[in-house]
Structure formats: C-alpha cells, structure tokens
C-alpha cells in the first residue's frame, strides 16, 4: 500500500503541475446552503450543510465528532431497531467500546421502507418549495440548461454518425443529462474528476469543445489521445479530467489515492469519482470506498443508479436498498437524490463537496436516474426492457423537460430561446463532424510512443512487423493515415 500511495502522490502532483491554467468554472455565487423542505413519502426532509467548524483531525486517526442536531438526525432516529438491553460492562475493542448483551439478536435485513430520495422539482417541473429559486441564479440556470441541451444534441449526432459507419462506437447520456451537468456546475475547476464513460457533460461544462469531442470519436490526428482510445473515452489534463478506462470501477481505488494526495498537500479541492450501479458489484468499488473511509480523504463518490448494468437490472444485482445504504457499512456519509432533478443534484453535490473538503471525509451520493438510450451502439436495450418503460422515462420524467419548465416559469427561457440554441448547436455539430472527417489519422508510429522514453526492443520489433504486414496486405488496412 505504501508503494501505491507514493506512486499515486507522484502521479497526481505531476497531473496538477503540468496542466494548463484553468479558467475557473465555479460560479461566482457564494454557495447558499440552507434547508429545503419538501415532501417525500409523506414526510418532510431537509438538506443543509455542516458548519466548517466540524473538521476531521489532520491525521488519519478518526476524530470524535459532535454533530449538530439541526443538520443530522440522531442515532435513535436513524435506527428504529430495538436491541436487547446491554450489560453494564463492555469490551474495549479497536474502533471503540463494544457493549455485551446476554440475548442473541441478529441485525435484520432491510425492511420495506426505503431510504427517501431528496428532490426539489416535481416531475412536472413545479417546485416542492417556494424558496428554491435561491439555489441558482438566472445566469447559472440558463447555462446549465444550455449545457444539457448541448449534450443531448451532441449525443444524437455522434450516435447517428456511428450508425452511418463514420465512427466505430458511441455511448450516449440520454436521460442522464441532469446528473452530468448539475454535478459539474456544483464543483470547482480545481476538483479532480475520475469518471466512468457516461459523464461527458462534466467535461463539456469545463470547456471541452464540441470539436474536441468529435475529434476524439473520429480518432484523427487532432485527437489529444492520438487515436489510441475507444470513442467516448475522453481525457484532458487541462480540465482535470482523467482519461476514461473501459473496465468498470477501476477508477475508484485510483480516485481514493488521488484524494489522499490532495489531503497530504492540503489542497482546497476534492476528487469526484463517478460510477454506474454496475460498478458497485465490482471488488474495486469496495476497495475504493474502504480506502477512502479509512484514510479520511476528500472525495465525493457519485453513483448514477439508472436501473441497469447493461442488461442486468438492479433487482438481479443486489438485495440492498440500492446503493446509498452501502456507504454506512464503510462509515461513509451518504444521500439519495433524484438524478433527473438538476436543482436537487446541484444542491446535494455542492453540499457534499463542502463536507468532503472542510471535514476531510468521503461522501457517497446515489442519483436515481434512467438510461433512456441503449447502453452503447453495441446494445439493443429493447431485448431486456419493455419499450413502454423507456418511453415513459423519456417523456414523463425527462430531466431536460423538467428543468426547462422551471426556468420558463421564472421567465428565464422561452420558445424563441429554445429554437435558437438547438439550431446553433446542430450547426456546430455538423461543422465539427465535417472537420473531423477531413483530418487524417495519426501516424502508425504513434501506436508505440508515450510509454517509454526510448522504445524497448520488443516495441521496435512489433512496429517493424506491423509495417511489413501493411506493405504485404494493403487491402486489409485503412488508407487515411501516414505509414
């Protein structure tokens, strides 16, 4: 572990030093943290922050916290289970004193009552509280909506480009635009992102252009990854966005290590690690969560629970009440939020970030959403879920429609604005695709660079064999790249 921590520290320091100067994307608004009352399951719940005075210890030893009841429910409120009376004596065991009992009692499995889901807007776009307009300004709200629409249009064009055979692969974020954009809006540009593969909106929010997205998907010589990554697997040092790795959940232990580096360097920033619900069935999820909790690092885990791990529904993945309850087992503060409610996601992530940095602790956010599109262009989701279900979430629960209704109610948006933005983005995407297609592919030599300072003997041999094969079988290779 010591070697892992040292390597992680070196990597993250190099990452921070070599990145270009970033334009701060964090809104200039002073974060407004206040309780937002709303009805969920016929009860009233609120979301509010912990004051900065409640800080964790500087070391990795856990500090005993006294939590303000204004912000946290008591242990009695959180746990209604009745335990037999304990004996007066207990056992001093690592982690704290454990009381003895003469009665055998098993901890019960989850009951029928599920953890409530925090929301601000109803599905119709009508607020649950009259004070929520204070969450975001008009400028921030319209920028968020702009970005959600941009992501939707970009996804549509690049998906169709794959269907036309112009790129090899693509993954859309249809139905999950609010999780992407609202979470990104709540972060600072200094926060480090380790995403999965359905968070291009975070990179879009940070300034990655439509042309850059398109170049990556076409794998041309303008692609910063030099055509060596699958389409939709973006990365940008400039934007503090680690390159995507296809194997799921591998980013989570790495994210915990990166957060530990921020902790050691006393950075006023956190790491944000995105994942899908399928990641929670991987061992790396548990390793990352436990590492983050034990080392008390500033990290926000955001799980997009969209109901399916490709074709596997969550009912076939786990028996727990979703993902949010998994945090408690690791000693991680957790919350469930309506992932199709941009305002709710923004408020939760902004508060989670504040907690993670000020208290030096991990936070788990489970965003309940729905993948309206297929898992990827290699998938046909109608084989494992009914078309009527997809249509219901696409129409009745659209995060874009919900947010648009709200900003229109405030007088911040109208039909003319809608037509103008969609027309402009479509034009930009058409131009981006035309430019990307005209650019040639990276040279064959780029396949063997950027790993070692000097190519090793086996790499030199592999490059020679590849060039011989291209000359011998020219019809088996594309022609739009430099040999």
mmCIF file of C-alpha atoms in Angstrom, residues 58-423:
data_model
loop_
_atom_site.group_PDB
_atom_site.id
_atom_site.type_symbol
_atom_site.label_atom_id
_atom_site.label_comp_id
_atom_site.label_asym_id
_atom_site.label_seq_id
_atom_site.Cartn_x
_atom_site.Cartn_y
_atom_site.Cartn_z
ATOM 1 C CA UNK A 58 -5.431 16.259 10.304
ATOM 2 C CA UNK A 59 -4.090 12.765 10.792
ATOM 3 C CA UNK A 60 -5.764 9.594 9.574
ATOM 4 C CA UNK A 61 -6.927 8.812 13.095
ATOM 5 C CA UNK A 62 -10.658 9.302 13.371
ATOM 6 C CA UNK A 63 -11.798 12.286 15.410
ATOM 7 C CA UNK A 64 -14.856 12.044 17.588
ATOM 8 C CA UNK A 65 -17.465 14.368 16.066
ATOM 9 C CA UNK A 66 -20.304 16.085 17.855
ATOM 10 C CA UNK A 67 -22.944 16.603 15.204
ATOM 11 C CA UNK A 68 -25.404 19.462 15.334
ATOM 12 C CA UNK A 69 -28.938 18.005 15.513
ATOM 13 C CA UNK A 70 -30.064 20.812 13.204
ATOM 14 C CA UNK A 71 -28.271 19.074 10.368
ATOM 15 C CA UNK A 72 -28.232 15.410 11.382
ATOM 16 C CA UNK A 73 -30.788 13.085 12.788
ATOM 17 C CA UNK A 74 -29.823 11.330 15.988
ATOM 18 C CA UNK A 75 -28.783 7.695 16.115
ATOM 19 C CA UNK A 76 -32.188 6.867 17.581
ATOM 20 C CA UNK A 77 -33.926 8.499 14.608
ATOM 21 C CA UNK A 78 -31.702 6.759 12.085
ATOM 22 C CA UNK A 79 -32.099 3.309 13.645
ATOM 23 C CA UNK A 80 -35.514 2.198 14.860
ATOM 24 C CA UNK A 81 -34.346 -1.326 15.607
ATOM 25 C CA UNK A 82 -34.720 -2.480 19.211
ATOM 26 C CA UNK A 83 -31.733 -4.228 20.740
ATOM 27 C CA UNK A 84 -31.866 -6.194 23.986
ATOM 28 C CA UNK A 85 -30.586 -4.311 26.997
ATOM 29 C CA UNK A 86 -26.822 -4.482 27.301
ATOM 30 C CA UNK A 87 -24.751 -5.495 30.249
ATOM 31 C CA UNK A 88 -23.079 -2.611 32.091
ATOM 32 C CA UNK A 89 -19.642 -3.865 31.128
ATOM 33 C CA UNK A 90 -18.281 -3.758 27.640
ATOM 34 C CA UNK A 91 -15.150 -4.627 25.721
ATOM 35 C CA UNK A 92 -12.582 -2.077 24.634
ATOM 36 C CA UNK A 93 -12.058 -3.170 21.053
ATOM 37 C CA UNK A 94 -10.190 -1.419 18.227
ATOM 38 C CA UNK A 95 -12.575 1.194 16.845
ATOM 39 C CA UNK A 96 -14.458 1.821 20.079
ATOM 40 C CA UNK A 97 -16.094 0.188 23.058
ATOM 41 C CA UNK A 98 -18.490 -2.673 22.313
ATOM 42 C CA UNK A 99 -21.228 -3.450 24.830
ATOM 43 C CA UNK A 100 -22.125 -7.035 25.727
ATOM 44 C CA UNK A 101 -25.622 -8.468 25.792
ATOM 45 C CA UNK A 102 -26.953 -11.746 27.140
ATOM 46 C CA UNK A 103 -29.565 -12.017 24.402
ATOM 47 C CA UNK A 104 -28.828 -13.207 20.882
ATOM 48 C CA UNK A 105 -30.001 -10.740 18.253
ATOM 49 C CA UNK A 106 -29.257 -10.663 14.528
ATOM 50 C CA UNK A 107 -29.200 -7.403 12.607
ATOM 51 C CA UNK A 108 -32.221 -7.598 10.333
ATOM 52 C CA UNK A 109 -32.177 -7.324 6.566
ATOM 53 C CA UNK A 110 -33.623 -4.135 5.041
ATOM 54 C CA UNK A 111 -37.319 -3.624 5.635
ATOM 55 C CA UNK A 112 -39.991 -2.468 3.213
ATOM 56 C CA UNK A 113 -39.399 1.216 3.958
ATOM 57 C CA UNK A 114 -36.750 2.528 1.592
ATOM 58 C CA UNK A 115 -34.336 5.410 2.069
ATOM 59 C CA UNK A 116 -36.121 8.566 0.849
ATOM 60 C CA UNK A 117 -34.973 10.395 -2.258
ATOM 61 C CA UNK A 118 -34.189 14.112 -1.994
ATOM 62 C CA UNK A 119 -35.803 16.239 -4.681
ATOM 63 C CA UNK A 120 -36.549 19.898 -5.351
ATOM 64 C CA UNK A 121 -38.660 19.798 -8.527
ATOM 65 C CA UNK A 122 -41.600 17.525 -9.182
ATOM 66 C CA UNK A 123 -41.715 15.617 -12.479
ATOM 67 C CA UNK A 124 -43.868 18.413 -13.877
ATOM 68 C CA UNK A 125 -41.163 20.985 -13.139
ATOM 69 C CA UNK A 126 -43.207 22.521 -10.346
ATOM 70 C CA UNK A 127 -41.167 23.262 -7.203
ATOM 71 C CA UNK A 128 -41.844 21.435 -3.970
ATOM 72 C CA UNK A 129 -40.885 24.602 -2.092
ATOM 73 C CA UNK A 130 -41.357 28.269 -2.849
ATOM 74 C CA UNK A 131 -37.786 29.217 -1.933
ATOM 75 C CA UNK A 132 -35.785 27.102 -4.368
ATOM 76 C CA UNK A 133 -35.123 29.938 -6.812
ATOM 77 C CA UNK A 134 -32.384 30.975 -4.388
ATOM 78 C CA UNK A 135 -30.438 27.815 -5.243
ATOM 79 C CA UNK A 136 -29.172 29.164 -8.555
ATOM 80 C CA UNK A 137 -29.117 32.496 -10.361
ATOM 81 C CA UNK A 138 -30.660 33.122 -13.760
ATOM 82 C CA UNK A 139 -27.238 33.093 -15.424
ATOM 83 C CA UNK A 140 -26.253 29.787 -13.836
ATOM 84 C CA UNK A 141 -29.627 28.171 -14.514
ATOM 85 C CA UNK A 142 -29.659 29.109 -18.193
ATOM 86 C CA UNK A 143 -26.059 27.987 -18.614
ATOM 87 C CA UNK A 144 -26.939 24.641 -17.043
ATOM 88 C CA UNK A 145 -29.896 24.234 -19.374
ATOM 89 C CA UNK A 146 -27.778 25.274 -22.345
ATOM 90 C CA UNK A 147 -25.247 22.584 -21.495
ATOM 91 C CA UNK A 148 -27.911 19.907 -21.010
ATOM 92 C CA UNK A 149 -29.329 20.627 -24.463
ATOM 93 C CA UNK A 150 -25.845 20.739 -25.987
ATOM 94 C CA UNK A 151 -25.048 17.314 -24.512
ATOM 95 C CA UNK A 152 -28.307 15.902 -25.844
ATOM 96 C CA UNK A 153 -27.746 17.220 -29.370
ATOM 97 C CA UNK A 154 -24.096 16.120 -29.431
ATOM 98 C CA UNK A 155 -25.114 12.615 -28.359
ATOM 99 C CA UNK A 156 -27.754 12.441 -31.092
ATOM 100 C CA UNK A 157 -25.346 13.475 -33.862
ATOM 101 C CA UNK A 158 -22.470 11.227 -32.811
ATOM 102 C CA UNK A 159 -24.797 8.269 -32.260
ATOM 103 C CA UNK A 160 -26.107 8.702 -35.796
ATOM 104 C CA UNK A 161 -22.535 9.075 -37.087
ATOM 105 C CA UNK A 162 -21.803 5.611 -35.710
ATOM 106 C CA UNK A 163 -24.948 4.192 -37.279
ATOM 107 C CA UNK A 164 -23.766 5.604 -40.619
ATOM 108 C CA UNK A 165 -20.407 3.857 -40.235
ATOM 109 C CA UNK A 166 -18.431 7.060 -39.784
ATOM 110 C CA UNK A 167 -17.156 6.162 -36.294
ATOM 111 C CA UNK A 168 -16.786 2.750 -34.697
ATOM 112 C CA UNK A 169 -18.571 3.135 -31.353
ATOM 113 C CA UNK A 170 -20.500 5.573 -29.188
ATOM 114 C CA UNK A 171 -22.258 5.863 -25.826
ATOM 115 C CA UNK A 172 -24.983 8.414 -25.142
ATOM 116 C CA UNK A 173 -26.062 10.112 -21.923
ATOM 117 C CA UNK A 174 -29.729 10.368 -22.919
ATOM 118 C CA UNK A 175 -31.853 10.649 -19.782
ATOM 119 C CA UNK A 176 -28.862 11.354 -17.542
ATOM 120 C CA UNK A 177 -28.101 14.931 -18.566
ATOM 121 C CA UNK A 178 -29.000 16.376 -15.157
ATOM 122 C CA UNK A 179 -26.529 14.175 -13.269
ATOM 123 C CA UNK A 180 -23.794 15.223 -15.711
ATOM 124 C CA UNK A 181 -24.333 18.960 -15.876
ATOM 125 C CA UNK A 182 -25.738 19.787 -12.435
ATOM 126 C CA UNK A 183 -22.980 17.935 -10.607
ATOM 127 C CA UNK A 184 -20.329 19.622 -12.761
ATOM 128 C CA UNK A 185 -21.850 23.049 -12.058
ATOM 129 C CA UNK A 186 -21.550 22.431 -8.315
ATOM 130 C CA UNK A 187 -17.815 21.747 -8.469
ATOM 131 C CA UNK A 188 -14.679 23.853 -8.777
ATOM 132 C CA UNK A 189 -12.435 23.556 -11.815
ATOM 133 C CA UNK A 190 -9.678 22.542 -9.377
ATOM 134 C CA UNK A 191 -11.584 19.432 -8.326
ATOM 135 C CA UNK A 192 -10.221 16.291 -9.953
ATOM 136 C CA UNK A 193 -12.595 14.107 -11.968
ATOM 137 C CA UNK A 194 -12.325 10.349 -12.382
ATOM 138 C CA UNK A 195 -15.342 9.446 -14.462
ATOM 139 C CA UNK A 196 -16.730 6.253 -15.897
ATOM 140 C CA UNK A 197 -17.858 6.605 -19.511
ATOM 141 C CA UNK A 198 -21.231 8.344 -19.267
ATOM 142 C CA UNK A 199 -20.093 11.713 -17.917
ATOM 143 C CA UNK A 200 -19.030 13.724 -20.988
ATOM 144 C CA UNK A 201 -21.254 16.522 -19.695
ATOM 145 C CA UNK A 202 -18.795 17.170 -16.878
ATOM 146 C CA UNK A 203 -16.032 17.722 -19.419
ATOM 147 C CA UNK A 204 -18.379 19.803 -21.589
ATOM 148 C CA UNK A 205 -19.155 22.057 -18.626
ATOM 149 C CA UNK A 206 -15.443 22.587 -18.033
ATOM 150 C CA UNK A 207 -14.868 23.896 -21.550
ATOM 151 C CA UNK A 208 -14.081 20.864 -23.701
ATOM 152 C CA UNK A 209 -15.357 21.862 -27.136
ATOM 153 C CA UNK A 210 -17.679 20.026 -29.492
ATOM 154 C CA UNK A 211 -14.804 19.833 -31.957
ATOM 155 C CA UNK A 212 -12.585 18.164 -29.348
ATOM 156 C CA UNK A 213 -15.277 15.621 -28.533
ATOM 157 C CA UNK A 214 -15.743 14.869 -32.224
ATOM 158 C CA UNK A 215 -12.017 14.597 -32.927
ATOM 159 C CA UNK A 216 -11.703 12.011 -30.163
ATOM 160 C CA UNK A 217 -14.571 9.935 -31.516
ATOM 161 C CA UNK A 218 -13.103 10.021 -35.032
ATOM 162 C CA UNK A 219 -9.603 9.279 -33.722
ATOM 163 C CA UNK A 220 -7.895 11.772 -36.035
ATOM 164 C CA UNK A 221 -4.547 13.492 -35.618
ATOM 165 C CA UNK A 222 -6.168 16.343 -33.667
ATOM 166 C CA UNK A 223 -7.359 13.866 -31.029
ATOM 167 C CA UNK A 224 -5.374 14.504 -27.856
ATOM 168 C CA UNK A 225 -5.334 10.761 -27.257
ATOM 169 C CA UNK A 226 -3.749 10.226 -30.694
ATOM 170 C CA UNK A 227 -6.471 7.794 -31.727
ATOM 171 C CA UNK A 228 -5.454 5.187 -29.172
ATOM 172 C CA UNK A 229 -8.663 5.223 -27.141
ATOM 173 C CA UNK A 230 -12.133 3.963 -27.977
ATOM 174 C CA UNK A 231 -14.629 6.692 -28.902
ATOM 175 C CA UNK A 232 -16.318 8.263 -25.848
ATOM 176 C CA UNK A 233 -13.212 7.615 -23.729
ATOM 177 C CA UNK A 234 -12.132 11.212 -23.206
ATOM 178 C CA UNK A 235 -9.411 12.728 -21.091
ATOM 179 C CA UNK A 236 -7.935 16.188 -20.534
ATOM 180 C CA UNK A 237 -5.117 17.316 -18.260
ATOM 181 C CA UNK A 238 -6.199 20.901 -18.873
ATOM 182 C CA UNK A 239 -9.633 20.203 -17.424
ATOM 183 C CA UNK A 240 -8.542 17.974 -14.502
ATOM 184 C CA UNK A 241 -10.348 15.055 -16.122
ATOM 185 C CA UNK A 242 -8.564 11.698 -16.022
ATOM 186 C CA UNK A 243 -8.786 9.615 -19.186
ATOM 187 C CA UNK A 244 -11.640 7.105 -19.164
ATOM 188 C CA UNK A 245 -10.890 3.420 -18.707
ATOM 189 C CA UNK A 246 -13.388 0.899 -20.098
ATOM 190 C CA UNK A 247 -13.152 -1.734 -17.331
ATOM 191 C CA UNK A 248 -15.705 -0.597 -14.783
ATOM 192 C CA UNK A 249 -14.834 0.536 -11.255
ATOM 193 C CA UNK A 250 -11.061 0.602 -11.816
ATOM 194 C CA UNK A 251 -11.165 4.370 -11.305
ATOM 195 C CA UNK A 252 -12.489 4.116 -7.738
ATOM 196 C CA UNK A 253 -9.362 2.951 -5.845
ATOM 197 C CA UNK A 254 -7.350 5.337 -8.029
ATOM 198 C CA UNK A 255 -9.696 8.161 -7.057
ATOM 199 C CA UNK A 256 -9.247 7.388 -3.361
ATOM 200 C CA UNK A 257 -5.479 7.528 -3.832
ATOM 201 C CA UNK A 258 -5.710 10.828 -5.700
ATOM 202 C CA UNK A 259 -7.845 12.253 -2.886
ATOM 203 C CA UNK A 260 -5.252 11.114 -0.352
ATOM 204 C CA UNK A 261 -2.667 13.105 -2.284
ATOM 205 C CA UNK A 262 -4.866 16.220 -2.083
ATOM 206 C CA UNK A 263 -5.181 15.640 1.653
ATOM 207 C CA UNK A 264 -1.402 15.409 2.134
ATOM 208 C CA UNK A 265 -0.874 18.594 0.123
ATOM 209 C CA UNK A 266 -3.642 20.485 1.985
ATOM 210 C CA UNK A 267 -5.389 21.369 -1.273
ATOM 211 C CA UNK A 268 -8.683 23.263 -1.193
ATOM 212 C CA UNK A 269 -10.199 20.745 -3.588
ATOM 213 C CA UNK A 270 -11.653 17.281 -3.703
ATOM 214 C CA UNK A 271 -11.818 14.302 -6.033
ATOM 215 C CA UNK A 272 -15.123 13.354 -7.631
ATOM 216 C CA UNK A 273 -15.465 9.741 -8.757
ATOM 217 C CA UNK A 274 -18.401 8.830 -10.982
ATOM 218 C CA UNK A 275 -19.746 5.324 -11.437
ATOM 219 C CA UNK A 276 -22.799 3.389 -12.551
ATOM 220 C CA UNK A 277 -24.753 0.971 -10.379
ATOM 221 C CA UNK A 278 -22.921 -1.920 -12.047
ATOM 222 C CA UNK A 279 -19.653 -0.680 -10.525
ATOM 223 C CA UNK A 280 -20.955 -1.465 -7.050
ATOM 224 C CA UNK A 281 -20.872 -5.158 -7.918
ATOM 225 C CA UNK A 282 -17.137 -4.982 -8.551
ATOM 226 C CA UNK A 283 -14.425 -5.525 -5.962
ATOM 227 C CA UNK A 284 -12.806 -2.197 -6.851
ATOM 228 C CA UNK A 285 -15.898 -0.417 -5.545
ATOM 229 C CA UNK A 286 -15.444 -1.899 -2.092
ATOM 230 C CA UNK A 287 -11.683 -1.330 -2.122
ATOM 231 C CA UNK A 288 -12.130 2.314 -3.132
ATOM 232 C CA UNK A 289 -14.848 3.003 -0.566
ATOM 233 C CA UNK A 290 -12.958 1.374 2.289
ATOM 234 C CA UNK A 291 -9.669 3.060 1.356
ATOM 235 C CA UNK A 292 -11.385 6.464 1.234
ATOM 236 C CA UNK A 293 -13.106 5.961 4.586
ATOM 237 C CA UNK A 294 -10.080 4.651 6.485
ATOM 238 C CA UNK A 295 -7.739 7.312 5.109
ATOM 239 C CA UNK A 296 -10.363 10.047 5.600
ATOM 240 C CA UNK A 297 -9.891 11.646 2.214
ATOM 241 C CA UNK A 298 -11.811 14.477 0.477
ATOM 242 C CA UNK A 299 -13.756 12.599 -2.168
ATOM 243 C CA UNK A 300 -17.333 12.544 -3.441
ATOM 244 C CA UNK A 301 -18.487 9.254 -4.941
ATOM 245 C CA UNK A 302 -21.408 9.835 -7.329
ATOM 246 C CA UNK A 303 -23.284 6.730 -8.398
ATOM 247 C CA UNK A 304 -25.651 7.018 -11.344
ATOM 248 C CA UNK A 305 -28.142 4.308 -10.482
ATOM 249 C CA UNK A 306 -30.001 4.054 -13.793
ATOM 250 C CA UNK A 307 -31.566 0.707 -13.034
ATOM 251 C CA UNK A 308 -29.461 -1.446 -15.353
ATOM 252 C CA UNK A 309 -25.860 -2.637 -15.565
ATOM 253 C CA UNK A 310 -26.047 -3.049 -19.343
ATOM 254 C CA UNK A 311 -28.800 -5.715 -19.419
ATOM 255 C CA UNK A 312 -28.721 -6.695 -15.742
ATOM 256 C CA UNK A 313 -31.451 -4.968 -13.699
ATOM 257 C CA UNK A 314 -30.597 -3.865 -10.179
ATOM 258 C CA UNK A 315 -33.000 -6.491 -8.800
ATOM 259 C CA UNK A 316 -30.569 -9.123 -10.099
ATOM 260 C CA UNK A 317 -27.515 -7.248 -8.804
ATOM 261 C CA UNK A 318 -28.145 -6.796 -5.100
ATOM 262 C CA UNK A 319 -30.752 -7.190 -2.373
ATOM 263 C CA UNK A 320 -29.855 -4.000 -0.552
ATOM 264 C CA UNK A 321 -31.916 -0.835 -0.848
ATOM 265 C CA UNK A 322 -29.973 0.432 -3.818
ATOM 266 C CA UNK A 323 -26.502 1.894 -3.355
ATOM 267 C CA UNK A 324 -26.977 4.596 -0.732
ATOM 268 C CA UNK A 325 -27.134 2.099 2.153
ATOM 269 C CA UNK A 326 -23.748 0.644 1.252
ATOM 270 C CA UNK A 327 -21.995 3.786 2.461
ATOM 271 C CA UNK A 328 -22.920 3.287 6.102
ATOM 272 C CA UNK A 329 -21.142 -0.069 6.258
ATOM 273 C CA UNK A 330 -17.912 1.706 5.384
ATOM 274 C CA UNK A 331 -18.546 4.648 7.685
ATOM 275 C CA UNK A 332 -19.319 6.999 4.814
ATOM 276 C CA UNK A 333 -21.976 9.701 4.998
ATOM 277 C CA UNK A 334 -24.465 9.120 2.181
ATOM 278 C CA UNK A 335 -27.533 10.577 0.486
ATOM 279 C CA UNK A 336 -30.000 9.592 -2.225
ATOM 280 C CA UNK A 337 -31.093 12.222 -4.745
ATOM 281 C CA UNK A 338 -33.434 12.429 -7.730
ATOM 282 C CA UNK A 339 -30.925 12.271 -10.569
ATOM 283 C CA UNK A 340 -33.461 13.714 -13.006
ATOM 284 C CA UNK A 341 -33.812 16.877 -10.925
ATOM 285 C CA UNK A 342 -30.974 19.239 -11.850
ATOM 286 C CA UNK A 343 -31.606 21.560 -8.899
ATOM 287 C CA UNK A 344 -31.572 18.717 -6.388
ATOM 288 C CA UNK A 345 -28.365 17.259 -7.842
ATOM 289 C CA UNK A 346 -26.713 20.682 -7.807
ATOM 290 C CA UNK A 347 -27.623 21.317 -4.176
ATOM 291 C CA UNK A 348 -26.559 17.854 -2.995
ATOM 292 C CA UNK A 349 -23.209 17.838 -4.803
ATOM 293 C CA UNK A 350 -22.400 21.385 -3.720
ATOM 294 C CA UNK A 351 -23.078 20.431 -0.094
ATOM 295 C CA UNK A 352 -21.233 17.112 -0.427
ATOM 296 C CA UNK A 353 -18.186 18.928 -1.803
ATOM 297 C CA UNK A 354 -18.242 21.357 1.124
ATOM 298 C CA UNK A 355 -18.353 18.465 3.598
ATOM 299 C CA UNK A 356 -15.639 16.489 1.818
ATOM 300 C CA UNK A 357 -13.164 19.387 1.863
ATOM 301 C CA UNK A 358 -13.934 21.053 5.197
ATOM 302 C CA UNK A 359 -14.183 17.796 7.143
ATOM 303 C CA UNK A 360 -11.722 15.720 5.075
ATOM 304 C CA UNK A 361 -14.155 12.856 4.599
ATOM 305 C CA UNK A 362 -15.662 10.800 1.777
ATOM 306 C CA UNK A 363 -19.299 11.277 0.764
ATOM 307 C CA UNK A 364 -21.472 8.882 -1.259
ATOM 308 C CA UNK A 365 -24.234 10.265 -3.483
ATOM 309 C CA UNK A 366 -26.686 7.894 -5.144
ATOM 310 C CA UNK A 367 -28.518 9.614 -8.017
ATOM 311 C CA UNK A 368 -31.619 7.744 -9.132
ATOM 312 C CA UNK A 369 -31.964 8.239 -12.880
ATOM 313 C CA UNK A 370 -32.707 6.229 -16.026
ATOM 314 C CA UNK A 371 -30.712 5.408 -19.143
ATOM 315 C CA UNK A 372 -33.150 6.261 -21.930
ATOM 316 C CA UNK A 373 -30.713 5.251 -24.667
ATOM 317 C CA UNK A 374 -29.121 1.889 -25.295
ATOM 318 C CA UNK A 375 -26.084 1.026 -23.194
ATOM 319 C CA UNK A 376 -23.954 1.679 -26.273
ATOM 320 C CA UNK A 377 -24.146 1.331 -30.037
ATOM 321 C CA UNK A 378 -23.392 -2.355 -29.476
ATOM 322 C CA UNK A 379 -26.564 -2.826 -27.436
ATOM 323 C CA UNK A 380 -30.293 -3.214 -28.102
ATOM 324 C CA UNK A 381 -31.970 -2.455 -24.790
ATOM 325 C CA UNK A 382 -35.443 -3.467 -26.039
ATOM 326 C CA UNK A 383 -34.261 -7.066 -25.658
ATOM 327 C CA UNK A 384 -34.259 -6.782 -21.875
ATOM 328 C CA UNK A 385 -36.705 -3.977 -21.037
ATOM 329 C CA UNK A 386 -40.084 -3.008 -22.485
ATOM 330 C CA UNK A 387 -40.299 -0.143 -24.964
ATOM 331 C CA UNK A 388 -43.163 1.313 -22.919
ATOM 332 C CA UNK A 389 -40.848 1.677 -19.909
ATOM 333 C CA UNK A 390 -38.268 3.523 -21.985
ATOM 334 C CA UNK A 391 -40.904 5.806 -23.473
ATOM 335 C CA UNK A 392 -42.336 6.628 -20.048
ATOM 336 C CA UNK A 393 -38.977 7.787 -18.713
ATOM 337 C CA UNK A 394 -38.170 9.599 -21.939
ATOM 338 C CA UNK A 395 -41.376 11.648 -21.953
ATOM 339 C CA UNK A 396 -42.789 11.838 -18.425
ATOM 340 C CA UNK A 397 -39.532 12.036 -16.488
ATOM 341 C CA UNK A 398 -37.169 13.862 -18.834
ATOM 342 C CA UNK A 399 -34.641 15.890 -16.808
ATOM 343 C CA UNK A 400 -34.343 18.413 -19.649
ATOM 344 C CA UNK A 401 -38.082 18.984 -19.919
ATOM 345 C CA UNK A 402 -38.388 19.259 -16.139
ATOM 346 C CA UNK A 403 -35.654 21.871 -15.865
ATOM 347 C CA UNK A 404 -36.909 23.801 -18.896
ATOM 348 C CA UNK A 405 -40.369 24.039 -17.341
ATOM 349 C CA UNK A 406 -38.879 25.517 -14.202
ATOM 350 C CA UNK A 407 -36.747 28.181 -15.919
ATOM 351 C CA UNK A 408 -39.717 29.099 -18.155
ATOM 352 C CA UNK A 409 -41.878 29.556 -15.044
ATOM 353 C CA UNK A 410 -39.251 32.005 -13.795
ATOM 354 C CA UNK A 411 -39.328 33.950 -17.061
ATOM 355 C CA UNK A 412 -35.738 32.980 -17.875
ATOM 356 C CA UNK A 413 -36.450 30.994 -21.044
ATOM 357 C CA UNK A 414 -38.919 30.923 -23.928
ATOM 358 C CA UNK A 415 -39.640 29.101 -27.179
ATOM 359 C CA UNK A 416 -37.524 31.528 -29.202
ATOM 360 C CA UNK A 417 -34.512 30.776 -26.991
ATOM 361 C CA UNK A 418 -35.135 27.058 -27.446
ATOM 362 C CA UNK A 419 -35.233 27.223 -31.235
ATOM 363 C CA UNK A 420 -32.143 29.402 -31.379
ATOM 364 C CA UNK A 421 -29.946 27.195 -29.174
ATOM 365 C CA UNK A 422 -30.895 23.942 -30.897
ATOM 366 C CA UNK A 423 -30.315 25.449 -34.324
#
